Structures are given as C-alpha cells and as structure tokens.
XYZ file of C-alpha atoms in Angstrom:
688
model
C 0.000 0.000 0.000
C 1.025 3.596 -0.543
C 1.428 5.085 2.951
C 4.315 2.864 4.113
C 6.165 5.724 5.776
C 3.002 6.575 7.696
C 2.681 3.044 9.000
C 6.354 3.085 10.040
C 5.621 6.171 12.093
C 2.654 4.382 13.676
C 4.798 1.384 14.561
C 7.452 3.590 16.158
C 4.739 5.144 18.330
C 3.490 1.686 19.239
C 7.020 0.511 20.006
C 7.531 3.333 22.496
C 4.106 2.719 23.957
C 4.760 -0.990 24.432
C 8.110 -0.301 26.120
C 6.287 1.853 28.649
C 3.521 -0.666 29.105
C 5.923 -3.593 29.601
C 7.462 -1.721 32.536
C 4.179 -2.145 34.435
C 3.687 -5.140 36.727
C 1.065 -7.713 35.810
C -0.249 -10.676 37.724
C 0.580 -14.231 36.812
C -2.724 -15.004 35.094
C -2.398 -12.176 32.613
C 1.178 -13.223 31.747
C 0.103 -16.824 31.081
C -2.964 -15.789 29.068
C -1.105 -13.301 26.880
C 2.306 -14.963 26.526
C 1.799 -15.412 22.766
C 0.646 -11.825 22.215
C 3.461 -9.937 23.971
C 5.689 -8.112 21.528
C 9.235 -7.161 22.468
C 10.912 -3.907 21.512
C 13.579 -5.809 19.545
C 10.857 -7.493 17.484
C 9.328 -4.123 16.614
C 12.812 -2.800 15.670
C 13.465 -5.838 13.456
C 10.060 -5.366 11.848
C 10.793 -1.686 11.212
C 14.195 -2.405 9.643
C 12.566 -5.062 7.443
C 9.994 -2.508 6.211
C 12.723 0.068 5.531
C 14.826 -2.441 3.528
C 11.774 -3.576 1.568
C 10.767 0.027 0.908
C 14.284 0.772 -0.511
C 14.147 -2.352 -2.654
C 10.698 -1.443 -4.029
C 11.951 2.068 -4.815
C 14.972 0.706 -6.745
C 12.764 -1.739 -8.670
C 10.301 1.002 -9.620
C 13.150 3.262 -10.792
C 14.610 0.511 -12.953
C 11.227 -0.359 -14.413
C 10.568 3.281 -15.279
C 14.058 3.712 -16.797
C 13.984 0.600 -18.959
C 10.254 0.745 -19.757
C 9.502 0.392 -23.448
C 12.999 -0.795 -24.449
C 12.601 -4.015 -22.487
C 9.179 -4.740 -23.998
C 10.354 -4.016 -27.557
C 13.434 -6.249 -27.138
C 11.217 -9.115 -25.931
C 8.870 -8.657 -28.885
C 11.739 -8.798 -31.390
C 13.656 -11.707 -29.898
C 11.012 -14.003 -28.461
C 8.003 -13.052 -30.481
C 4.486 -12.240 -29.449
C 3.599 -15.794 -28.443
C 6.560 -16.169 -26.086
C 5.815 -12.733 -24.645
C 2.202 -13.715 -23.907
C 3.351 -16.916 -22.207
C 5.867 -14.969 -20.140
C 3.187 -12.480 -19.173
C 0.831 -15.235 -18.081
C 3.509 -16.852 -15.927
C 4.487 -13.518 -14.458
C 0.875 -12.585 -13.723
C 0.267 -15.972 -12.104
C 3.288 -15.558 -9.830
C 2.226 -12.027 -8.953
C -1.316 -13.156 -8.127
C -0.009 -16.016 -5.995
C 2.372 -13.712 -4.115
C -0.387 -11.148 -3.647
C -2.760 -13.847 -2.349
C -0.177 -15.080 0.166
C 0.497 -11.512 1.210
C -3.253 -10.828 1.594
C -3.845 -14.064 3.528
C -1.073 -13.186 5.954
C -2.585 -9.716 6.448
C -6.018 -11.236 7.086
C -4.577 -13.601 9.688
C -2.812 -10.760 11.503
C -6.011 -8.692 11.467
C -8.044 -11.585 12.903
C -5.453 -12.089 15.642
C -5.699 -8.393 16.517
C -9.502 -8.556 16.677
C -9.388 -11.656 18.875
C -7.012 -9.962 21.335
C -9.149 -6.812 21.342
C -12.346 -8.759 22.106
C -10.775 -10.801 24.896
C -8.779 -7.942 26.437
C -9.659 -5.900 29.487
C -6.400 -4.081 30.237
C -5.020 -1.218 28.130
C -1.752 -3.154 27.605
C -3.529 -6.055 25.943
C -5.560 -3.726 23.733
C -2.386 -1.893 22.710
C -0.837 -5.190 21.615
C -3.826 -5.751 19.320
C -2.934 -2.550 17.479
C 0.568 -3.879 16.750
C -1.091 -6.688 14.793
C -3.366 -4.165 13.068
C -0.321 -2.093 12.070
C 1.412 -5.158 10.569
C -1.764 -6.189 8.740
C -2.258 -2.634 7.471
C 1.271 -2.656 6.058
C 0.297 -5.755 4.092
C -2.611 -3.919 2.530
C -5.443 -5.146 4.772
C -8.141 -2.470 4.413
C -9.934 -3.319 7.654
C -6.684 -3.066 9.590
C -5.966 0.277 7.943
C -9.429 1.459 9.039
C -8.619 0.416 12.613
C -5.309 2.282 12.536
C -6.907 5.381 10.989
C -9.587 5.379 13.698
C -6.914 5.037 16.395
C -5.047 8.028 14.958
C -8.224 10.104 14.690
C -9.732 9.345 18.106
C -6.445 9.205 19.984
C -6.609 5.585 21.162
C -3.713 4.951 23.592
C -2.427 8.499 23.079
C -1.845 7.945 19.342
C -3.800 10.953 18.032
C -2.394 12.306 14.776
C -5.093 13.976 12.667
C -2.840 14.561 9.624
C -1.767 10.915 9.471
C -5.372 9.791 9.976
C -6.558 11.937 7.040
C -3.850 10.492 4.754
C -4.942 6.980 5.616
C -8.642 7.800 5.216
C -8.054 9.385 1.808
C -6.148 6.302 0.685
C -8.944 4.074 1.989
C -11.669 6.198 0.370
C -10.072 5.552 -3.029
C -10.374 1.834 -2.261
C -14.105 2.292 -1.573
C -14.085 2.194 2.234
C -17.416 3.553 3.513
C -15.910 4.080 6.982
C -13.281 6.342 5.447
C -15.975 8.249 3.528
C -17.871 8.836 6.771
C -14.734 9.973 8.632
C -13.749 12.428 5.877
C -17.296 13.804 5.868
C -17.096 14.352 9.631
C -13.690 16.091 9.432
C -14.905 18.336 6.581
C -18.042 19.202 8.535
C -16.016 20.570 11.482
C -12.936 21.730 9.594
C -10.674 19.507 11.699
C -7.431 18.994 9.775
C -9.322 19.748 6.557
C -11.048 22.695 4.920
C -14.432 23.490 6.518
C -16.766 22.487 3.693
C -20.353 21.383 4.352
C -21.050 20.606 0.683
C -18.088 18.223 0.529
C -19.142 16.689 3.868
C -22.591 15.983 2.448
C -21.050 14.233 -0.588
C -18.841 12.073 1.636
C -21.825 11.130 3.845
C -23.910 10.262 0.772
C -21.186 7.940 -0.548
C -20.713 6.481 2.939
C -24.413 5.697 3.348
C -24.544 4.175 -0.145
C -21.649 1.914 0.855
C -23.431 0.741 3.998
C -22.206 3.064 6.753
C -24.815 3.128 9.540
C -23.169 6.254 10.951
C -23.549 8.078 7.626
C -27.190 6.982 7.427
C -27.808 8.346 10.910
C -26.026 11.638 10.174
C -28.053 12.129 7.000
C -31.253 11.278 8.888
C -30.461 13.964 11.469
C -29.558 16.516 8.778
C -32.814 16.014 6.875
C -34.802 16.041 10.111
C -33.260 19.366 11.232
C -32.619 20.935 7.819
C -28.825 21.179 8.287
C -27.340 22.273 4.925
C -30.205 20.440 3.174
C -33.880 21.178 2.744
C -35.821 19.833 5.715
C -37.568 16.651 4.615
C -39.228 14.343 7.144
C -39.799 11.483 4.683
C -36.133 11.352 3.626
C -35.107 11.493 7.298
C -37.533 8.643 8.021
C -35.972 6.525 5.284
C -32.442 6.998 6.671
C -33.381 6.489 10.315
C -35.465 3.377 9.568
C -32.488 1.605 7.975
C -30.368 2.202 11.080
C -33.244 1.353 13.474
C -33.869 -1.970 11.651
C -30.174 -2.820 12.100
C -30.250 -1.914 15.824
C -33.549 -3.747 16.479
C -32.106 -6.912 14.919
C -29.134 -6.684 17.315
C -31.415 -6.010 20.291
C -33.605 -9.019 19.540
C -30.550 -11.293 19.542
C -29.085 -9.940 22.778
C -30.600 -7.451 25.193
C -28.549 -4.256 25.367
C -28.556 -1.394 27.852
C -27.851 2.207 26.823
C -24.414 3.584 27.716
C -24.307 6.349 30.352
C -24.195 9.790 28.775
C -22.406 12.096 31.211
C -23.151 15.830 30.869
C -19.948 17.818 31.311
C -22.031 20.974 31.891
C -23.561 19.647 35.092
C -20.438 19.133 37.205
C -17.490 20.756 35.448
C -15.678 21.380 38.741
C -15.808 17.775 39.996
C -16.332 15.194 37.282
C -15.554 12.254 39.558
C -18.738 12.975 41.506
C -20.973 12.488 38.472
C -23.650 9.933 39.339
C -23.520 8.417 35.840
C -20.046 7.023 36.575
C -19.310 5.080 39.736
C -16.342 6.527 41.613
C -13.654 3.941 42.457
C -13.750 4.693 46.206
C -17.540 4.336 46.251
C -17.233 1.048 44.361
C -14.786 -0.242 46.985
C -17.210 0.813 49.716
C -20.064 -1.052 47.969
C -17.870 -4.143 47.705
C -17.205 -3.921 51.448
C -20.952 -3.696 52.172
C -21.667 -6.605 49.811
C -19.112 -8.791 51.581
C -20.699 -7.828 54.910
C -24.008 -9.270 53.671
C -25.953 -6.270 52.301
C -28.304 -8.108 49.910
C -29.495 -5.003 48.045
C -25.901 -3.950 47.315
C -25.055 -7.497 46.215
C -27.874 -7.434 43.637
C -26.898 -3.943 42.466
C -23.228 -4.898 41.980
C -24.338 -8.078 40.202
C -26.427 -6.022 37.764
C -23.622 -3.518 37.142
C -21.140 -6.293 36.330
C -23.706 -8.229 34.285
C -24.166 -5.452 31.751
C -21.048 -3.338 32.382
C -22.566 -0.071 33.570
C -21.393 3.090 35.342
C -17.864 2.708 34.032
C -17.417 -0.879 35.311
C -16.242 -3.663 32.998
C -18.678 -6.416 32.091
C -17.694 -9.401 34.241
C -20.008 -12.429 34.254
C -18.052 -14.206 36.986
C -18.388 -11.289 39.424
C -22.056 -10.862 38.478
C -22.826 -14.531 39.170
C -20.822 -14.398 42.432
C -22.889 -11.512 43.809
C -26.197 -12.932 42.558
C -25.529 -16.302 44.194
C -24.699 -14.620 47.524
C -27.923 -12.602 47.372
C -30.025 -15.584 46.223
C -28.705 -17.624 49.143
C -29.986 -14.833 51.415
C -33.430 -15.142 49.782
C -33.381 -12.319 47.188
C -36.004 -12.998 44.492
C -34.371 -10.460 42.150
C -31.033 -12.284 42.406
C -32.740 -15.620 41.624
C -34.376 -14.076 38.555
C -31.077 -12.625 37.309
C -29.337 -15.986 37.710
C -32.143 -17.486 35.610
C -31.571 -14.773 33.013
C -27.829 -15.530 32.888
C -28.433 -19.250 32.298
C -31.140 -18.544 29.727
C -28.890 -16.290 27.624
C -25.660 -18.202 28.350
C -22.190 -16.762 28.982
C -18.694 -17.768 30.155
C -19.688 -17.966 33.845
C -23.145 -19.493 33.321
C -23.304 -21.685 30.173
C -26.704 -21.776 28.478
C -28.966 -24.196 30.355
C -32.759 -24.040 30.016
C -33.380 -26.383 32.967
C -31.301 -24.258 35.346
C -32.940 -21.101 34.007
C -36.391 -22.621 34.607
C -35.406 -23.587 38.154
C -34.281 -20.089 39.155
C -37.136 -18.312 37.319
C -39.624 -20.571 39.153
C -38.003 -19.797 42.512
C -38.262 -16.054 41.835
C -41.817 -16.307 40.411
C -43.029 -18.183 43.488
C -42.123 -15.048 45.470
C -44.166 -12.908 43.042
C -41.073 -11.460 41.355
C -41.861 -9.713 38.036
C -38.518 -10.627 36.417
C -39.004 -14.293 37.310
C -42.579 -14.296 35.941
C -41.353 -12.674 32.718
C -38.565 -15.286 32.462
C -41.054 -18.159 32.701
C -43.159 -16.437 30.050
C -40.136 -16.331 27.719
C -39.425 -20.045 28.226
C -43.015 -20.973 27.288
C -43.186 -18.441 24.435
C -40.020 -19.713 22.690
C -40.271 -23.320 23.889
C -36.927 -23.392 25.694
C -36.715 -26.473 27.893
C -40.523 -26.747 27.813
C -43.071 -27.171 24.979
C -44.239 -23.945 23.303
C -47.356 -22.792 25.140
C -48.659 -19.326 24.222
C -51.457 -19.487 26.785
C -48.976 -20.045 29.634
C -46.650 -17.384 28.207
C -49.534 -14.879 28.024
C -50.498 -15.638 31.646
C -46.982 -15.041 32.969
C -46.431 -11.923 30.819
C -49.698 -10.431 32.079
C -48.738 -11.037 35.722
C -45.316 -9.461 35.203
C -46.799 -6.547 33.226
C -49.263 -5.815 36.029
C -46.244 -5.398 38.323
C -44.852 -2.807 35.895
C -42.027 -4.831 34.307
C -41.422 -3.119 30.908
C -40.001 -6.191 29.137
C -43.206 -8.105 29.926
C -45.298 -5.166 28.672
C -43.309 -5.261 25.430
C -43.830 -9.021 25.049
C -47.584 -8.594 25.462
C -47.538 -5.825 22.857
C -45.560 -8.053 20.477
C -48.009 -10.947 20.919
C -50.967 -8.720 19.994
C -48.992 -7.010 17.196
C -47.889 -10.265 15.531
C -50.876 -12.391 16.509
C -48.691 -14.938 18.322
C -51.084 -17.155 20.284
C -53.713 -14.389 20.359
C -55.846 -12.572 17.822
C -54.135 -9.528 16.317
C -55.183 -6.372 18.110
C -53.240 -3.233 17.163
C -54.945 -1.093 19.796
C -53.835 -3.424 22.586
C -50.401 -3.747 20.957
C -50.088 0.060 20.912
C -51.178 0.258 24.551
C -48.528 -2.186 25.781
C -45.790 -0.812 23.514
C -46.534 2.674 24.830
C -46.434 1.526 28.476
C -43.082 -0.228 27.925
C -41.664 2.747 26.004
C -42.281 5.023 29.006
C -39.620 2.997 30.852
C -37.274 3.217 27.858
C -37.751 -0.351 26.566
C -35.899 -0.051 23.198
C -37.804 -2.660 21.179
C -41.125 -1.184 22.333
C -39.947 2.206 21.034
C -38.965 0.566 17.732
C -42.376 -1.068 17.229
C -44.148 2.173 18.132
C -42.076 3.871 15.438
C -43.091 1.159 12.982
C -46.775 1.733 13.800
C -46.505 5.516 13.384
C -44.452 5.160 10.171
C -47.006 2.855 8.512
C -50.161 4.145 10.195
C -50.855 0.706 11.706
C -53.401 0.947 14.537
C -52.680 4.683 14.893
C -52.856 7.830 12.757
C -49.683 8.042 10.628
C -47.186 10.664 11.816
C -43.833 11.008 10.053
C -42.416 13.352 12.698
C -43.345 11.069 15.615
C -41.997 8.008 13.786
C -38.673 9.763 13.078
C -38.288 10.905 16.699
C -38.931 7.337 17.906
C -36.576 5.787 15.323
C -33.931 8.321 16.351
C -34.217 7.117 19.965
C -33.614 3.527 18.837
C -30.676 4.506 16.597
C -28.967 6.190 19.542
C -28.651 2.754 21.215
C -26.084 1.621 18.625
C -22.619 0.367 19.576
C -21.171 3.769 18.594
C -22.715 5.182 21.807
C -19.826 3.494 23.643
C -17.771 6.526 22.622
C -19.581 8.468 25.360
C -17.557 6.569 27.962
C -14.210 6.745 26.165
C -14.747 10.465 25.462
C -15.629 11.110 29.115
C -12.566 9.298 30.448
C -10.338 11.073 27.900
C -11.687 14.422 29.140
C -11.214 13.392 32.757
C -7.597 12.378 32.005
C -6.916 15.746 30.363
C -6.825 14.471 26.758
C -9.093 17.279 25.530
C -8.508 16.847 21.777
C -9.306 13.133 21.839
C -12.430 13.799 23.912
C -13.616 16.551 21.558
C -13.243 14.445 18.397
C -15.318 11.625 19.900
C -18.029 13.916 21.267
C -18.090 15.889 18.002
C -18.721 12.732 15.939
C -21.595 11.775 18.247
C -22.894 15.358 18.011
C -22.855 15.081 14.218
C -25.005 11.952 14.570
C -27.626 13.955 16.470
C -26.904 13.139 20.130
C -28.014 16.184 22.140
C -25.729 15.383 25.108
C -22.725 15.160 22.771
C -23.644 18.488 21.164
C -23.683 20.314 24.515
C -20.507 18.505 25.654
C -18.665 19.434 22.445
C -19.756 23.070 22.782
C -18.680 23.087 26.440
C -15.200 21.777 25.516
C -14.831 24.260 22.633
C -15.675 27.310 24.734
C -13.043 26.273 27.302
C -10.479 27.072 24.550
C -8.238 24.169 25.608
C -8.515 22.503 22.197
C -5.404 22.388 20.003
C -6.785 20.805 16.823
C -8.919 23.856 15.900
C -7.958 27.505 15.422
C -9.041 29.734 18.324
C -11.152 31.995 16.100
C -13.246 28.972 15.029
C -14.049 27.776 18.553
C -16.779 30.209 19.615
C -18.663 30.111 16.259
C -18.548 26.300 16.294
C -19.618 26.202 19.952
C -22.545 28.543 19.178
C -23.618 26.252 16.328
C -23.568 23.221 18.644
C -25.365 25.036 21.484
C -28.037 25.966 18.951
C -28.488 22.339 17.819
C -28.714 21.176 21.445
C -31.250 23.941 22.223
C -33.470 22.881 19.311
C -33.536 19.389 20.855
C -34.832 20.779 24.152
C -31.715 21.576 26.192
C -32.652 24.565 28.418
C -29.026 25.213 29.445
C -28.051 25.426 25.761
C -30.862 27.938 25.134
C -29.507 30.186 27.913
C -26.002 29.797 26.452
C -27.183 31.068 23.055
C -28.588 34.108 24.853
C -25.212 34.618 26.567
C -23.315 34.383 23.268
C -25.508 37.077 21.692
C -25.385 39.218 24.848
C -21.567 39.240 25.060
C -20.861 38.841 21.339
C -19.107 35.450 21.505
C -18.761 33.974 18.017
C -21.329 36.486 16.710
C -22.214 40.179 16.897
C -23.616 41.640 20.108
C -27.393 41.579 19.852
C -29.359 42.310 23.040
C -32.693 41.795 21.326
C -31.796 38.261 20.164
C -30.326 37.504 23.600
C -33.586 38.603 25.266
C -35.571 36.406 22.846
C -33.583 33.285 23.806
C -33.763 34.093 27.526
C -37.538 34.483 27.164
C -37.848 31.056 25.492
C -35.773 29.421 28.249
C -37.792 31.191 30.973
C -41.262 30.539 29.508
C -40.767 27.034 28.098
C -38.254 25.482 30.505
C -38.707 27.677 33.623
C -34.964 28.328 33.759
C -34.053 30.404 36.837
C -30.867 31.638 35.118
C -32.857 32.844 32.117
C -35.365 34.625 34.391
C -32.528 36.369 36.249
C -30.810 37.443 33.013
C -34.082 38.684 31.539
C -34.867 40.638 34.750
C -31.477 42.361 34.486
C -32.198 43.329 30.875
C -35.621 44.755 31.843
C -33.994 46.611 34.738
C -31.513 48.353 32.422
C -33.589 48.432 29.220
C -31.121 46.335 27.199
C -32.697 45.216 23.918
C -36.177 45.620 25.447
C -38.186 48.453 26.978
C -37.142 49.318 30.544
C -39.664 47.989 33.074
C -38.696 48.022 36.771
C -41.883 46.278 37.905
C -41.401 43.393 35.457
C -37.751 43.154 36.488
C -38.798 42.787 40.155
C -41.316 40.105 39.216
C -38.765 38.110 37.198
C -36.196 38.303 40.002
C -38.811 36.936 42.432
C -39.749 34.153 39.990
C -36.069 33.153 39.640
C -35.773 32.867 43.448
C -38.957 30.764 43.614
C -37.824 28.477 40.773
C -34.383 27.615 42.148
C -33.017 27.733 45.719
C -29.570 28.484 44.245
C -30.922 31.798 42.937
C -31.914 33.167 46.387
C -28.622 34.924 47.185
C -27.976 36.509 43.736
C -31.646 37.587 43.561
C -31.419 39.149 47.056
C -28.410 41.273 46.059
C -29.950 42.157 42.697
C -33.164 43.348 44.376
C -31.212 45.278 47.026
C -29.320 47.082 44.286
C -32.517 47.689 42.321
C -34.380 49.135 45.338
C -31.420 51.294 46.407
C -30.994 52.764 42.944
C -34.739 53.273 42.625
C -34.899 55.030 46.041
C -32.047 57.350 45.120
C -33.766 58.169 41.858
C -37.021 58.961 43.746
C -35.193 61.249 46.207
C -33.423 63.091 43.404
C -36.691 63.403 41.504
C -38.447 64.766 44.633
C -35.696 67.372 45.159
C -35.877 68.457 41.558
C -39.698 68.711 41.694
C -39.658 70.765 44.896
C -37.037 73.122 43.539
C -39.033 73.575 40.388
C -42.227 74.324 42.399
C -40.434 76.826 44.676
C -39.024 78.667 41.700
C -42.524 78.907 40.236
C -44.001 80.292 43.568
C -41.274 82.962 43.727
C -42.484 84.262 40.424
C -46.169 84.221 41.450
C -46.256 85.239 45.174
C -43.028 87.129 45.499
C -39.760 86.390 47.322
C -41.344 86.128 50.815
C -44.096 83.599 50.054
C -42.531 81.054 52.403
C -42.963 83.395 55.454
C -46.599 83.840 54.524
C -47.087 80.030 54.442
C -45.363 79.572 57.834
C -47.589 82.267 59.401
C -50.657 80.593 57.933
C -49.642 77.238 59.406
C -49.090 78.805 62.873
C -52.524 80.455 62.733
C -54.171 77.148 61.842
C -52.438 75.403 64.745
C -53.539 78.104 67.244
C -57.107 77.832 65.981
C -57.078 74.029 66.372
C -55.641 74.169 69.899
C -58.171 76.803 71.055
C -61.079 74.675 69.744
C -59.705 71.570 71.502
C -59.470 73.172 74.985
C -62.440 75.580 74.590
C-alpha cells in the first residue's frame, strides 16, 4: 500500500508505547494468558528495519522499471516473439497473483489475531498489543486493519492521536471504496478539523458512505434532513435513513438485550467530574464491595447487575455478576434468583446456556411474586426453551409481570398482539402495551411504536413522531460506547481526543454530545482547531442542542448574543432566547438574566416592575438563585430610592421657583404664618 512511511511512524509510536507498558507489573494469570501476544521492543525494531529495507528495494525496482520501460518490452517482442511474450506475461501474472494472495492471507490472519485480542482484552496493555497486529496487517494492505489504525489516529486511542496521518490513511482508503473512510472524511470536513471546513463536501462524503453501507452516515443524514442542516428539511427522507439504522439496531437487540451507555453531561459538574452519578467513583465502588461482603443483599444485587451489563464505568464481568447474585439468592433475594435465571437462559462464560437451570431459578423467583421471574417463565413458554411452546402459559406469565410494571413483559404482550402470536391480532392493545413499555425506555417497544406511526398501523400516521422514535432507537447503537471513552479522555486531560469523539456523536444527532462538544470548545483548551473557530462552532452546537430541548443550551445562546461570543452583540436576540428558556423550561438563570435586561432596558423596553417580578420568579424556581436575587433586588431598590429622592428634590425646587415668580420672594414666610394660625385655631377649639 502507498502510505508505508506513515505506517512506520505508527509502529514507532506503538514501540515506544509498548516499552512503557511492559514496565508495568502484571499478575501471573495475565502473563500466562497473553504470553503469545506480547511483543518485544527488539521485534518491533526488526520489523521496522525489514519494512525500511523492503521500501528501498521497491523504490529501486520502480526506478529501474521506469528507466527501462519500453525498451525491455520491444526487445522481448523482437527476440522471443508475441507468443513467447504472452506466455511470459501469463507466468508472471500468475506468480504475482499467488504472491499477492499469500500476502493478503497473511494480512487477514494478523487482522483476525488483533480482533481476537481486542475482544478478549480488558487491560489497556492487551488492547495496545492488538494494534501492533493491526499495524502489521495494514502494512500488508489489509483495508480493515488500515481502518482500525486510521480510527486510532483520529480518536487518539492509547495516546496515538495524529489527525494529519489519519486523514492520509482515510483518503487512501476512500479511493479503495471504504465507507468508513468516507464517513470519517465527511465528519472532518463538517467541522474543519485537519481539513477545509466544507459542508457541501461533507454531504457528498456522507452520501457515498451511506450508499456503501455506513450506519453512521445513514444516521447523520437522517439527522440533517430532520433538522434541515445544509439540506432542505424533509421528514420522509429522514424517516428513510433512520429506519435503515433502526432496523439494524432492532435486529441486534432481539438477539441480545442491550442497555444504553451512560451519557455524562460535562455541563452539570465541570468542577468535579468524579462525583458524576452516571459514573461510579472507584472509592464508592470499593465501599459497595465492602458492604456486599458484609451481607448487604441489596448492594449485592446492584453490583451483580452492574457487572452483568457493564454499567457506570465498570467492565462487564459475568463471573463477578454470578458471584454476587448467588450470595444474594442464598440470602433469599427474588431479584437475584431471577437474574441468575436470566444468565443461564442467555448463556455466557460464567453461566453456560442451560434451560433447565434457568427454569429452576425463574420458578423460585416467580413463586415469590417477582416480576422478572414471571417474565422469564413467560419467555421459556413463548419460545419453547426447555418446555413445549405454550402461548397461553406465556400470556399468563407476561400479564402477571406486566401488572407489576415490568417493561419487558409489557413489550412481550404488545408483540403478541402485534404479531398475533397465540392471540388474535389487536393493534390497539399492541399500541397500549408498547406505549407503556416505552415510558420505561424499553428499546424494542420504542422501535415497534415507530413502525406503527411510520405505517399508520393501529394509529394515525405521523412522520415526525416516527422519526423521533426511530432516532431514539438509533442512539442505542454500539457507537454510543464513545460516550464513555470520550468522558474518560476528558477526565484524564486528553481534551482533543475527547472533543473528536463527542463531536462525531454530536454530528449523529446526540443532544448530550452536542452540549458537551460546545462546552469543551468554549473552554479554549482545544489544540486541533484555530481559536477563532471555537466560539462560532460552539454557538452552532449550542443551537443544535437547544433545538432538541436543552434549556441550558438555550440560555447559552442568549449569553453568546449578549456578550458577542462567536457572533455580533445583539441584546434583542439575547432577550428572545432568555424568554424562550424562561417561559418554556422555567430556567431560573434565564429569568434572572431577563430581569437584568428589563432593569436596564437592554434590547427591550425598561420595566422596573417586570424586572422585580422576574427576580422573584427566579428565586422561587431555584433555591440556588436566592442569594444573587437578594443582592440584585437590594441594588434595584437602592438605585430606585435614590432616583425617587433626586426626583423629589428636583420637583420641589421647580415648584419653589414657580411660587417665587407668582407670590413674590417672601411667600414662604406667609405660608409659615398661615400654618401657625391654623395650629392656634385648632388648639383653642380643643381646649375651649
């Protein structure tokens, strides 16, 4: 492949990285498990020297071929004749094809080894070793390995971020027809990261990417047509794009239940990210472990669930999950029994698939009235796992679990009525149960609701509603895992890597990623974008997040127009956005800002009474606003009092000047005498 020098640079980076990693201490198990995958520094050096020698040899061969060129061909034609030349060509082509096949096969094997290590790895060291195999495979022309290396360079995996090198690889891959490369180049063009900011070119790249099968490109185009971003707003086109992605996600969800990845908002706790409730702090985790070992059943079940699905920043670990569930089940926890049944029903490394064991634990949980256990028994009868298929029994158990509010059971009931499995088709009942399950975020229920709205089945057709529901399903794709890697990169101070990951998710329409990207940009800690581009780009992202219902983003747009960040100062526009945030979202900050603008007449007519009212509303809306509102009102009242006193003085002076002209210079003595006379008269009448 063309970019050999680029791959050499990558391997040098990996060599240094592996030297650092090998210095770390690892336990005995890890050494035994990964003895075949450890790569020494000397091996990397030998590999590098081999590439350099081969590169020189290829260069010499190409020079000779170019120099001799036509002379060699003509000489062959004259001496050997056309027939001999054709035979020679056939032999040469055969040898070339055979060599190329061997070369390709070796690259494929290296790529597969890298993927296997990546899938089985938990530590960063093991994952880094996988990328050494990808680099070798990429050097042999393996396109998938080159895609992996380009992604690593773009997103900064293991500190490897190099945008320029990533673009070179992507451009090379795009020529080979890689849809992933098309999508990446579209993303970089859309933000102007390492490339010219060009929305038209980005749209072309996304179109080619979606045509090639990129789910990310499909999702980006769906969001663009839904919101009218550099294209004419078109709900039906958006529906078409989103449906393709949602069908893909729903198929994955039906095969294995998936839980959405935590989406941490950087705007909520910028000063102390470790306290964010979406991610479990290590110290808190250790404390929970201590409580679990002491016999706290509720904590045991919670830790089991977290390890079962890998949530709150914890790795998925079936052995730990089963350990905690068994401890809790022994103590009589029905939830733990049900989760053990679930593990044996689905099958994994710690609990191999076993329908009989699943039935046993589901029955134990169901006998205690547990909704998860009842739902599990319903699944066994519905699919005939370990027992004969019995829709009547399945319906009975699903109904009992649904009555207890278990969303998966509500979905199953909806599906039975939607598909007519064991019951007569009833779209109204199907809609009812899908809707109930969707309120708890059940992804497949949301998907089937979208299907019903898209086709007008059992409900009035609504393109907009269908698109919004499909969008929710699409956001459950595996790409959402970048939320965690982006968060940890930000927490570790790798701002550029974090921004690129959040920005890609923002381009796909994730509101949380849009506000996070804008938050990072306005901090001005980013190095991969020019400083003058940061505020305009942040304003664009705040605007997209605000359109999707983010109240904080709406206030931010007001701030940008008020101070002139990334745009011209415009008090009127600022007041408009503050009004939207105050009226629609009851934002205390927006109320306070709007009160200040009414107090000083900035962009709107001055109105002291309305300012007072808005300050009071801000204090009532949020306890945090009490102190700033108190000081703001104190200042307002003080200034207003001073203005009243000055106005009174001016009025009195004006009146006195007017009386001097009318009654003469001694009118005040006349008034005093009159007052004294009135007082004497009143006193005489009182004592008379």
